[in-house]
Amino acid sequence: MFKFNKNEELYQVIDQQKEQIARYESRLRDLVHAYKSLQKEKDALEESMKALTAARSGVRKKRQNDRQKQESQDVLEEDKVNVNEEQALSDDASDKIEDDVEDIEHLRSQLFTLTTSISTMSEEKKRIVAVYQAEKKQLKHENEVQINKLQEENEVLVKKIELLKQELSRVKEKLRSQQSDHD
């Protein structure tokens, strides 16, 4: 009998450890998913930062280029006083159009990068919300199952208590009758 109880205890310990391992595995899976999700968000934010940084440096470079162009144009104007003014205006206009086209292409590229980053982050947020809702639903279901299980166990125990009370009453009655017979 003692060995039976000891084996039963060992089986209970093994079952508890299996449950604990299953919980740890579940937590580890959740951590891996969370890490991957955070990594995607981090990558998207880094791309956004690169695009914004490139925009700032692009503006600085354009200002420096404009200053250098202006200085070189001033020098050229001093050297070439006799240049036709219409041709100079035409050249300035075409240079400005080229610069504007480059700026527009650069801004489009940045806009695309930012849009992609925002889209990635939105998708990750939707996925996280969906996982949260699914886990919430699963936990609610598990809670209901546990409550039902506990209620059933409670009912069984109440019935056992009733049966034991009845058995106790019978034994007491039998004991009384035996004592009265002996007297």
Short mmCIF file of N, CA and C in Angstrom, two decimals:
data_model
loop_
_atom_site.label_atom_id
_atom_site.label_comp_id
_atom_site.label_asym_id
_atom_site.label_seq_id
_atom_site.Cartn_x
_atom_site.Cartn_y
_atom_site.Cartn_z
N MET A 1 0.82 -1.20 0.00
CA MET A 1 0.00 0.00 0.00
C MET A 1 0.86 1.26 0.00
N PHE A 2 1.96 1.24 0.74
CA PHE A 2 2.84 2.39 0.81
C PHE A 2 3.47 2.68 -0.55
N LYS A 3 3.91 1.64 -1.24
CA LYS A 3 4.52 1.82 -2.55
C LYS A 3 3.51 2.39 -3.55
N PHE A 4 2.28 1.94 -3.42
CA PHE A 4 1.25 2.43 -4.33
C PHE A 4 1.09 3.94 -4.17
N ASN A 5 1.05 4.41 -2.94
CA ASN A 5 0.92 5.85 -2.69
C ASN A 5 2.15 6.60 -3.20
N LYS A 6 3.33 6.01 -3.00
CA LYS A 6 4.55 6.65 -3.45
C LYS A 6 4.57 6.74 -4.98
N ASN A 7 4.19 5.66 -5.66
CA ASN A 7 4.13 5.68 -7.13
C ASN A 7 3.10 6.70 -7.61
N GLU A 8 1.99 6.73 -6.93
CA GLU A 8 0.94 7.69 -7.30
C GLU A 8 1.45 9.12 -7.14
N GLU A 9 2.19 9.37 -6.06
CA GLU A 9 2.76 10.70 -5.84
C GLU A 9 3.76 11.04 -6.95
N LEU A 10 4.57 10.05 -7.32
CA LEU A 10 5.55 10.28 -8.39
C LEU A 10 4.85 10.60 -9.71
N TYR A 11 3.77 9.88 -9.99
CA TYR A 11 3.00 10.17 -11.21
C TYR A 11 2.41 11.58 -11.16
N GLN A 12 1.96 11.99 -10.00
CA GLN A 12 1.41 13.34 -9.86
C GLN A 12 2.50 14.38 -10.10
N VAL A 13 3.69 14.13 -9.53
CA VAL A 13 4.81 15.06 -9.73
C VAL A 13 5.17 15.13 -11.21
N ILE A 14 5.21 13.98 -11.87
CA ILE A 14 5.53 13.95 -13.31
C ILE A 14 4.48 14.71 -14.10
N ASP A 15 3.21 14.50 -13.77
CA ASP A 15 2.14 15.22 -14.47
C ASP A 15 2.26 16.72 -14.25
N GLN A 16 2.57 17.13 -13.02
CA GLN A 16 2.74 18.56 -12.74
C GLN A 16 3.90 19.14 -13.53
N GLN A 17 4.99 18.38 -13.61
CA GLN A 17 6.14 18.86 -14.37
C GLN A 17 5.83 18.94 -15.86
N LYS A 18 5.06 17.98 -16.37
CA LYS A 18 4.66 18.04 -17.78
C LYS A 18 3.83 19.29 -18.04
N GLU A 19 2.90 19.58 -17.14
CA GLU A 19 2.07 20.79 -17.29
C GLU A 19 2.94 22.04 -17.24
N GLN A 20 3.90 22.05 -16.32
CA GLN A 20 4.78 23.20 -16.19
C GLN A 20 5.62 23.38 -17.46
N ILE A 21 6.13 22.29 -18.00
CA ILE A 21 6.91 22.35 -19.25
C ILE A 21 6.04 22.87 -20.38
N ALA A 22 4.80 22.41 -20.45
CA ALA A 22 3.89 22.89 -21.50
C ALA A 22 3.65 24.39 -21.36
N ARG A 23 3.49 24.87 -20.13
CA ARG A 23 3.31 26.31 -19.91
C ARG A 23 4.56 27.09 -20.34
N TYR A 24 5.74 26.56 -19.98
CA TYR A 24 6.99 27.21 -20.37
C TYR A 24 7.15 27.24 -21.89
N GLU A 25 6.80 26.15 -22.54
CA GLU A 25 6.88 26.11 -24.01
C GLU A 25 5.94 27.15 -24.62
N SER A 26 4.76 27.26 -24.06
CA SER A 26 3.80 28.25 -24.55
C SER A 26 4.34 29.66 -24.37
N ARG A 27 4.89 29.92 -23.19
CA ARG A 27 5.47 31.25 -22.93
C ARG A 27 6.62 31.54 -23.88
N LEU A 28 7.46 30.53 -24.11
CA LEU A 28 8.59 30.72 -25.01
C LEU A 28 8.12 31.03 -26.43
N ARG A 29 7.09 30.30 -26.90
CA ARG A 29 6.53 30.59 -28.23
C ARG A 29 6.01 32.03 -28.27
N ASP A 30 5.31 32.44 -27.22
CA ASP A 30 4.78 33.81 -27.18
C ASP A 30 5.92 34.83 -27.22
N LEU A 31 7.00 34.55 -26.49
CA LEU A 31 8.13 35.46 -26.49
C LEU A 31 8.79 35.54 -27.86
N VAL A 32 8.91 34.41 -28.53
CA VAL A 32 9.51 34.41 -29.87
C VAL A 32 8.64 35.22 -30.84
N HIS A 33 7.32 35.01 -30.78
CA HIS A 33 6.42 35.79 -31.64
C HIS A 33 6.52 37.28 -31.32
N ALA A 34 6.56 37.61 -30.04
CA ALA A 34 6.66 39.02 -29.65
C ALA A 34 7.98 39.61 -30.14
N TYR A 35 9.06 38.86 -30.02
CA TYR A 35 10.36 39.34 -30.48
C TYR A 35 10.35 39.60 -31.98
N LYS A 36 9.80 38.65 -32.74
CA LYS A 36 9.73 38.82 -34.19
C LYS A 36 8.89 40.04 -34.56
N SER A 37 7.80 40.22 -33.86
CA SER A 37 6.93 41.37 -34.11
C SER A 37 7.67 42.67 -33.82
N LEU A 38 8.34 42.71 -32.68
CA LEU A 38 9.11 43.91 -32.33
C LEU A 38 10.23 44.16 -33.33
N GLN A 39 10.84 43.10 -33.83
CA GLN A 39 11.90 43.25 -34.81
C GLN A 39 11.36 43.88 -36.10
N LYS A 40 10.17 43.44 -36.53
CA LYS A 40 9.56 44.03 -37.73
C LYS A 40 9.27 45.51 -37.51
N GLU A 41 8.71 45.83 -36.34
CA GLU A 41 8.41 47.23 -36.05
C GLU A 41 9.69 48.05 -36.00
N LYS A 42 10.74 47.49 -35.38
CA LYS A 42 12.02 48.19 -35.29
C LYS A 42 12.57 48.46 -36.69
N ASP A 43 12.52 47.45 -37.56
CA ASP A 43 13.01 47.63 -38.93
C ASP A 43 12.23 48.73 -39.65
N ALA A 44 10.92 48.72 -39.48
CA ALA A 44 10.08 49.74 -40.12
C ALA A 44 10.43 51.13 -39.60
N LEU A 45 10.62 51.24 -38.29
CA LEU A 45 10.98 52.54 -37.72
C LEU A 45 12.36 52.99 -38.18
N GLU A 46 13.30 52.05 -38.29
CA GLU A 46 14.63 52.41 -38.78
C GLU A 46 14.56 52.92 -40.21
N GLU A 47 13.76 52.27 -41.04
CA GLU A 47 13.59 52.74 -42.42
C GLU A 47 12.99 54.14 -42.44
N SER A 48 12.03 54.37 -41.57
CA SER A 48 11.42 55.70 -41.49
C SER A 48 12.46 56.74 -41.07
N MET A 49 13.26 56.38 -40.07
CA MET A 49 14.29 57.32 -39.61
C MET A 49 15.31 57.60 -40.72
N LYS A 50 15.68 56.56 -41.47
CA LYS A 50 16.62 56.77 -42.57
C LYS A 50 16.02 57.72 -43.60
N ALA A 51 14.75 57.53 -43.90
CA ALA A 51 14.10 58.39 -44.89
C ALA A 51 14.04 59.83 -44.40
N LEU A 52 13.70 60.00 -43.13
CA LEU A 52 13.63 61.35 -42.58
C LEU A 52 15.01 61.99 -42.49
N THR A 53 16.00 61.21 -42.11
CA THR A 53 17.36 61.72 -42.03
C THR A 53 17.86 62.11 -43.42
N ALA A 54 17.54 61.27 -44.39
CA ALA A 54 17.93 61.57 -45.77
C ALA A 54 17.26 62.86 -46.24
N ALA A 55 16.03 63.08 -45.82
CA ALA A 55 15.33 64.30 -46.21
C ALA A 55 16.03 65.52 -45.65
N ARG A 56 16.44 65.44 -44.39
CA ARG A 56 17.13 66.57 -43.77
C ARG A 56 18.47 66.82 -44.43
N SER A 57 19.23 65.75 -44.66
CA SER A 57 20.54 65.93 -45.28
C SER A 57 20.39 66.40 -46.73
N GLY A 58 19.32 65.95 -47.40
CA GLY A 58 19.06 66.40 -48.77
C GLY A 58 18.79 67.89 -48.82
N VAL A 59 18.04 68.39 -47.84
CA VAL A 59 17.75 69.83 -47.79
C VAL A 59 19.03 70.60 -47.53
N ARG A 60 19.87 70.10 -46.61
CA ARG A 60 21.14 70.78 -46.32
C ARG A 60 22.03 70.81 -47.56
N LYS A 61 22.13 69.66 -48.24
CA LYS A 61 22.96 69.60 -49.44
C LYS A 61 22.44 70.54 -50.51
N LYS A 62 21.11 70.60 -50.65
CA LYS A 62 20.53 71.49 -51.66
C LYS A 62 20.88 72.94 -51.33
N ARG A 63 20.80 73.30 -50.05
CA ARG A 63 21.14 74.68 -49.66
C ARG A 63 22.60 74.98 -49.96
N GLN A 64 23.48 74.01 -49.64
CA GLN A 64 24.90 74.21 -49.93
C GLN A 64 25.13 74.32 -51.43
N ASN A 65 24.47 73.45 -52.19
CA ASN A 65 24.60 73.51 -53.65
C ASN A 65 24.09 74.83 -54.19
N ASP A 66 22.97 75.30 -53.66
CA ASP A 66 22.41 76.59 -54.11
C ASP A 66 23.39 77.72 -53.82
N ARG A 67 24.00 77.69 -52.62
CA ARG A 67 24.97 78.74 -52.27
C ARG A 67 26.17 78.69 -53.22
N GLN A 68 26.66 77.47 -53.45
CA GLN A 68 27.81 77.33 -54.33
C GLN A 68 27.47 77.78 -55.75
N LYS A 69 26.27 77.42 -56.21
CA LYS A 69 25.84 77.85 -57.55
C LYS A 69 25.76 79.37 -57.62
N GLN A 70 25.21 79.95 -56.56
CA GLN A 70 25.05 81.40 -56.55
C GLN A 70 26.42 82.07 -56.57
N GLU A 71 27.35 81.54 -55.77
CA GLU A 71 28.69 82.12 -55.75
C GLU A 71 29.38 81.96 -57.10
N SER A 72 29.24 80.77 -57.69
CA SER A 72 29.88 80.57 -58.99
C SER A 72 29.21 81.43 -60.07
N GLN A 73 27.90 81.60 -59.94
CA GLN A 73 27.20 82.46 -60.90
C GLN A 73 27.64 83.91 -60.74
N ASP A 74 27.85 84.33 -59.49
CA ASP A 74 28.32 85.70 -59.27
C ASP A 74 29.69 85.91 -59.90
N VAL A 75 30.56 84.92 -59.74
CA VAL A 75 31.90 85.01 -60.33
C VAL A 75 31.80 85.03 -61.85
N LEU A 76 30.95 84.14 -62.38
CA LEU A 76 30.78 84.10 -63.83
C LEU A 76 30.19 85.40 -64.36
N GLU A 77 29.26 85.95 -63.61
CA GLU A 77 28.63 87.20 -64.07
C GLU A 77 29.64 88.34 -64.09
N GLU A 78 30.52 88.33 -63.12
CA GLU A 78 31.53 89.38 -63.10
C GLU A 78 32.48 89.23 -64.29
N ASP A 79 32.82 87.97 -64.60
CA ASP A 79 33.75 87.72 -65.71
C ASP A 79 33.09 87.93 -67.07
N LYS A 80 31.80 87.60 -67.15
CA LYS A 80 31.12 87.66 -68.44
C LYS A 80 29.98 88.67 -68.37
N VAL A 81 30.30 89.89 -68.36
CA VAL A 81 29.31 90.94 -68.27
C VAL A 81 28.51 91.03 -69.56
N ASN A 82 29.09 90.63 -70.64
CA ASN A 82 28.45 90.78 -71.93
C ASN A 82 27.53 89.61 -72.32
N VAL A 83 27.31 88.66 -71.42
CA VAL A 83 26.47 87.50 -71.75
C VAL A 83 25.03 87.95 -71.88
N ASN A 84 24.37 87.36 -72.78
CA ASN A 84 22.97 87.70 -73.02
C ASN A 84 22.13 87.34 -71.79
N GLU A 85 21.35 88.26 -71.28
CA GLU A 85 20.57 88.05 -70.06
C GLU A 85 19.49 86.99 -70.25
N GLU A 86 18.90 86.91 -71.41
CA GLU A 86 17.85 85.91 -71.65
C GLU A 86 18.41 84.50 -71.57
N GLN A 87 19.59 84.29 -72.10
CA GLN A 87 20.19 82.96 -72.05
C GLN A 87 20.51 82.59 -70.60
N ALA A 88 20.98 83.51 -69.80
CA ALA A 88 21.30 83.26 -68.39
C ALA A 88 20.03 82.89 -67.63
N LEU A 89 18.94 83.61 -67.90
CA LEU A 89 17.68 83.30 -67.23
C LEU A 89 17.18 81.92 -67.64
N SER A 90 17.34 81.59 -68.92
CA SER A 90 16.91 80.29 -69.42
C SER A 90 17.72 79.17 -68.76
N ASP A 91 19.03 79.36 -68.65
CA ASP A 91 19.88 78.36 -68.00
C ASP A 91 19.50 78.20 -66.53
N ASP A 92 19.27 79.32 -65.85
CA ASP A 92 18.86 79.26 -64.44
C ASP A 92 17.54 78.51 -64.28
N ALA A 93 16.61 78.78 -65.19
CA ALA A 93 15.30 78.13 -65.11
C ALA A 93 15.43 76.62 -65.34
N SER A 94 16.24 76.23 -66.32
CA SER A 94 16.40 74.79 -66.58
C SER A 94 17.12 74.10 -65.42
N ASP A 95 18.11 74.78 -64.82
CA ASP A 95 18.78 74.21 -63.64
C ASP A 95 17.80 74.05 -62.49
N LYS A 96 16.96 75.04 -62.31
CA LYS A 96 15.99 74.97 -61.23
C LYS A 96 14.99 73.84 -61.47
N ILE A 97 14.57 73.67 -62.71
CA ILE A 97 13.63 72.59 -63.04
C ILE A 97 14.29 71.24 -62.77
N GLU A 98 15.55 71.07 -63.17
CA GLU A 98 16.25 69.82 -62.91
C GLU A 98 16.35 69.55 -61.41
N ASP A 99 16.69 70.60 -60.65
CA ASP A 99 16.77 70.45 -59.19
C ASP A 99 15.41 70.07 -58.60
N ASP A 100 14.37 70.72 -59.10
CA ASP A 100 13.03 70.42 -58.60
C ASP A 100 12.62 68.98 -58.92
N VAL A 101 12.96 68.51 -60.12
CA VAL A 101 12.65 67.13 -60.50
C VAL A 101 13.39 66.15 -59.59
N GLU A 102 14.67 66.43 -59.32
CA GLU A 102 15.44 65.58 -58.41
C GLU A 102 14.82 65.58 -57.02
N ASP A 103 14.44 66.75 -56.56
CA ASP A 103 13.81 66.85 -55.23
C ASP A 103 12.50 66.06 -55.18
N ILE A 104 11.72 66.17 -56.24
CA ILE A 104 10.43 65.45 -56.29
C ILE A 104 10.68 63.95 -56.26
N GLU A 105 11.64 63.47 -57.04
CA GLU A 105 11.95 62.04 -57.05
C GLU A 105 12.44 61.58 -55.68
N HIS A 106 13.27 62.40 -55.06
CA HIS A 106 13.77 62.07 -53.72
C HIS A 106 12.62 62.02 -52.72
N LEU A 107 11.74 62.98 -52.79
CA LEU A 107 10.59 63.01 -51.87
C LEU A 107 9.65 61.84 -52.13
N ARG A 108 9.47 61.46 -53.39
CA ARG A 108 8.63 60.29 -53.70
C ARG A 108 9.24 59.03 -53.10
N SER A 109 10.54 58.91 -53.22
CA SER A 109 11.22 57.75 -52.64
C SER A 109 11.03 57.72 -51.12
N GLN A 110 11.17 58.86 -50.49
CA GLN A 110 10.97 58.93 -49.04
C GLN A 110 9.53 58.62 -48.67
N LEU A 111 8.61 59.15 -49.44
CA LEU A 111 7.19 58.89 -49.18
C LEU A 111 6.88 57.41 -49.30
N PHE A 112 7.45 56.77 -50.32
CA PHE A 112 7.24 55.33 -50.49
C PHE A 112 7.80 54.56 -49.29
N THR A 113 9.00 54.93 -48.85
CA THR A 113 9.61 54.26 -47.69
C THR A 113 8.76 54.44 -46.45
N LEU A 114 8.31 55.65 -46.22
CA LEU A 114 7.48 55.92 -45.03
C LEU A 114 6.15 55.19 -45.12
N THR A 115 5.55 55.18 -46.29
CA THR A 115 4.27 54.48 -46.47
C THR A 115 4.44 52.99 -46.22
N THR A 116 5.51 52.43 -46.73
CA THR A 116 5.79 51.00 -46.50
C THR A 116 6.00 50.72 -45.02
N SER A 117 6.73 51.59 -44.35
CA SER A 117 6.98 51.41 -42.92
C SER A 117 5.68 51.48 -42.12
N ILE A 118 4.86 52.44 -42.44
CA ILE A 118 3.58 52.59 -41.74
C ILE A 118 2.69 51.38 -42.01
N SER A 119 2.70 50.91 -43.24
CA SER A 119 1.91 49.73 -43.59
C SER A 119 2.38 48.52 -42.79
N THR A 120 3.68 48.33 -42.70
CA THR A 120 4.24 47.21 -41.93
C THR A 120 3.82 47.30 -40.47
N MET A 121 3.93 48.49 -39.91
CA MET A 121 3.56 48.66 -38.50
C MET A 121 2.06 48.44 -38.30
N SER A 122 1.25 48.89 -39.24
CA SER A 122 -0.20 48.68 -39.13
C SER A 122 -0.54 47.20 -39.19
N GLU A 123 0.11 46.48 -40.10
CA GLU A 123 -0.13 45.04 -40.20
C GLU A 123 0.27 44.33 -38.91
N GLU A 124 1.40 44.72 -38.35
CA GLU A 124 1.85 44.10 -37.09
C GLU A 124 0.86 44.41 -35.96
N LYS A 125 0.37 45.63 -35.94
CA LYS A 125 -0.59 45.99 -34.90
C LYS A 125 -1.87 45.16 -35.05
N LYS A 126 -2.36 45.03 -36.28
CA LYS A 126 -3.56 44.22 -36.52
C LYS A 126 -3.33 42.78 -36.09
N ARG A 127 -2.15 42.24 -36.41
CA ARG A 127 -1.84 40.86 -36.04
C ARG A 127 -1.79 40.71 -34.52
N ILE A 128 -1.18 41.67 -33.85
CA ILE A 128 -1.08 41.62 -32.39
C ILE A 128 -2.47 41.69 -31.77
N VAL A 129 -3.32 42.56 -32.28
CA VAL A 129 -4.69 42.68 -31.76
C VAL A 129 -5.44 41.38 -31.99
N ALA A 130 -5.27 40.78 -33.16
CA ALA A 130 -5.95 39.51 -33.45
C ALA A 130 -5.47 38.40 -32.51
N VAL A 131 -4.17 38.35 -32.26
CA VAL A 131 -3.63 37.35 -31.33
C VAL A 131 -4.18 37.59 -29.93
N TYR A 132 -4.23 38.86 -29.54
CA TYR A 132 -4.76 39.19 -28.21
C TYR A 132 -6.22 38.75 -28.09
N GLN A 133 -7.02 39.04 -29.10
CA GLN A 133 -8.43 38.66 -29.06
C GLN A 133 -8.58 37.14 -29.00
N ALA A 134 -7.76 36.43 -29.78
CA ALA A 134 -7.84 34.96 -29.78
C ALA A 134 -7.44 34.40 -28.42
N GLU A 135 -6.38 34.95 -27.83
CA GLU A 135 -5.96 34.49 -26.51
C GLU A 135 -7.01 34.81 -25.46
N LYS A 136 -7.61 35.97 -25.57
CA LYS A 136 -8.65 36.36 -24.62
C LYS A 136 -9.83 35.38 -24.71
N LYS A 137 -10.22 35.07 -25.93
CA LYS A 137 -11.33 34.14 -26.15
C LYS A 137 -10.97 32.75 -25.61
N GLN A 138 -9.74 32.32 -25.88
CA GLN A 138 -9.30 31.00 -25.41
C GLN A 138 -9.28 30.96 -23.88
N LEU A 139 -8.75 32.00 -23.25
CA LEU A 139 -8.71 32.03 -21.78
C LEU A 139 -10.11 32.04 -21.18
N LYS A 140 -11.01 32.77 -21.82
CA LYS A 140 -12.38 32.81 -21.34
C LYS A 140 -13.01 31.41 -21.43
N HIS A 141 -12.76 30.73 -22.54
CA HIS A 141 -13.28 29.37 -22.72
C HIS A 141 -12.68 28.43 -21.68
N GLU A 142 -11.36 28.51 -21.48
CA GLU A 142 -10.71 27.67 -20.48
C GLU A 142 -11.26 27.94 -19.09
N ASN A 143 -11.52 29.20 -18.79
CA ASN A 143 -12.08 29.57 -17.49
C ASN A 143 -13.47 28.95 -17.32
N GLU A 144 -14.29 29.03 -18.36
CA GLU A 144 -15.63 28.43 -18.29
C GLU A 144 -15.55 26.92 -18.10
N VAL A 145 -14.61 26.28 -18.80
CA VAL A 145 -14.43 24.83 -18.67
C VAL A 145 -14.02 24.49 -17.23
N GLN A 146 -13.10 25.27 -16.68
CA GLN A 146 -12.66 25.02 -15.30
C GLN A 146 -13.80 25.23 -14.32
N ILE A 147 -14.59 26.26 -14.52
CA ILE A 147 -15.73 26.51 -13.63
C ILE A 147 -16.71 25.35 -13.69
N ASN A 148 -17.02 24.90 -14.90
CA ASN A 148 -17.93 23.75 -15.06
C ASN A 148 -17.36 22.51 -14.39
N LYS A 149 -16.07 22.29 -14.58
CA LYS A 149 -15.42 21.12 -13.98
C LYS A 149 -15.49 21.20 -12.46
N LEU A 150 -15.22 22.37 -11.90
CA LEU A 150 -15.28 22.54 -10.45
C LEU A 150 -16.70 22.37 -9.93
N GLN A 151 -17.67 22.86 -10.67
CA GLN A 151 -19.07 22.69 -10.26
C GLN A 151 -19.45 21.21 -10.26
N GLU A 152 -19.02 20.49 -11.28
CA GLU A 152 -19.31 19.06 -11.34
C GLU A 152 -18.64 18.32 -10.18
N GLU A 153 -17.38 18.66 -9.92
CA GLU A 153 -16.67 18.04 -8.80
C GLU A 153 -17.36 18.36 -7.48
N ASN A 154 -17.82 19.60 -7.36
CA ASN A 154 -18.52 20.01 -6.15
C ASN A 154 -19.80 19.19 -5.96
N GLU A 155 -20.54 19.01 -7.05
CA GLU A 155 -21.77 18.22 -6.98
C GLU A 155 -21.46 16.78 -6.57
N VAL A 156 -20.40 16.21 -7.13
CA VAL A 156 -20.01 14.84 -6.78
C VAL A 156 -19.64 14.77 -5.30
N LEU A 157 -18.89 15.75 -4.84
CA LEU A 157 -18.50 15.76 -3.43
C LEU A 157 -19.71 15.93 -2.51
N VAL A 158 -20.64 16.77 -2.90
CA VAL A 158 -21.86 16.94 -2.09
C VAL A 158 -22.61 15.62 -2.01
N LYS A 159 -22.71 14.92 -3.13
CA LYS A 159 -23.39 13.62 -3.13
C LYS A 159 -22.65 12.62 -2.25
N LYS A 160 -21.32 12.62 -2.33
CA LYS A 160 -20.53 11.71 -1.50
C LYS A 160 -20.74 12.04 -0.02
N ILE A 161 -20.77 13.33 0.30
CA ILE A 161 -20.99 13.74 1.69
C ILE A 161 -22.35 13.25 2.16
N GLU A 162 -23.35 13.40 1.31
CA GLU A 162 -24.70 12.92 1.66
C GLU A 162 -24.69 11.42 1.91
N LEU A 163 -24.05 10.69 1.01
CA LEU A 163 -23.96 9.24 1.17
C LEU A 163 -23.21 8.86 2.45
N LEU A 164 -22.14 9.57 2.72
CA LEU A 164 -21.38 9.30 3.94
C LEU A 164 -22.19 9.63 5.19
N LYS A 165 -22.95 10.72 5.13
CA LYS A 165 -23.82 11.06 6.27
C LYS A 165 -24.85 9.97 6.50
N GLN A 166 -25.43 9.50 5.40
CA GLN A 166 -26.43 8.42 5.52
C GLN A 166 -25.78 7.16 6.08
N GLU A 167 -24.59 6.85 5.58
CA GLU A 167 -23.87 5.66 6.07
C GLU A 167 -23.53 5.82 7.55
N LEU A 168 -23.11 7.02 7.92
CA LEU A 168 -22.80 7.29 9.33
C LEU A 168 -24.04 7.13 10.19
N SER A 169 -25.15 7.63 9.72
CA SER A 169 -26.41 7.49 10.47
C SER A 169 -26.76 6.01 10.64
N ARG A 170 -26.61 5.24 9.58
CA ARG A 170 -26.90 3.80 9.67
C ARG A 170 -25.97 3.10 10.65
N VAL A 171 -24.69 3.46 10.59
CA VAL A 171 -23.72 2.84 11.49
C VAL A 171 -24.03 3.21 12.94
N LYS A 172 -24.38 4.48 13.16
CA LYS A 172 -24.73 4.92 14.51
C LYS A 172 -25.96 4.17 15.01
N GLU A 173 -26.94 4.05 14.15
CA GLU A 173 -28.17 3.34 14.51
C GLU A 173 -27.88 1.88 14.81
N LYS A 174 -27.05 1.30 14.00
CA LYS A 174 -26.68 -0.10 14.20
C LYS A 174 -25.91 -0.26 15.51
N LEU A 175 -25.02 0.66 15.79
CA LEU A 175 -24.24 0.63 17.02
C LEU A 175 -25.16 0.78 18.23
N ARG A 176 -26.12 1.67 18.14
CA ARG A 176 -27.07 1.87 19.24
C ARG A 176 -27.89 0.60 19.47
N SER A 177 -28.32 0.01 18.38
CA SER A 177 -29.13 -1.20 18.53
C SER A 177 -28.30 -2.33 19.13
N GLN A 178 -27.03 -2.41 18.75
CA GLN A 178 -26.17 -3.45 19.33
C GLN A 178 -25.93 -3.18 20.82
N GLN A 179 -25.76 -1.91 21.16
CA GLN A 179 -25.55 -1.58 22.58
C GLN A 179 -26.81 -1.86 23.39
N SER A 180 -27.94 -1.55 22.83
CA SER A 180 -29.18 -1.82 23.56
C SER A 180 -29.42 -3.32 23.69
N ASP A 181 -28.99 -4.10 22.70
CA ASP A 181 -29.12 -5.55 22.77
C ASP A 181 -28.20 -6.12 23.86
N HIS A 182 -27.06 -5.56 24.05
CA HIS A 182 -26.11 -6.02 25.06
C HIS A 182 -26.59 -5.66 26.45
N ASP A 183 -27.35 -4.65 26.57
CA ASP A 183 -27.84 -4.24 27.89
C ASP A 183 -28.99 -5.06 28.24
#
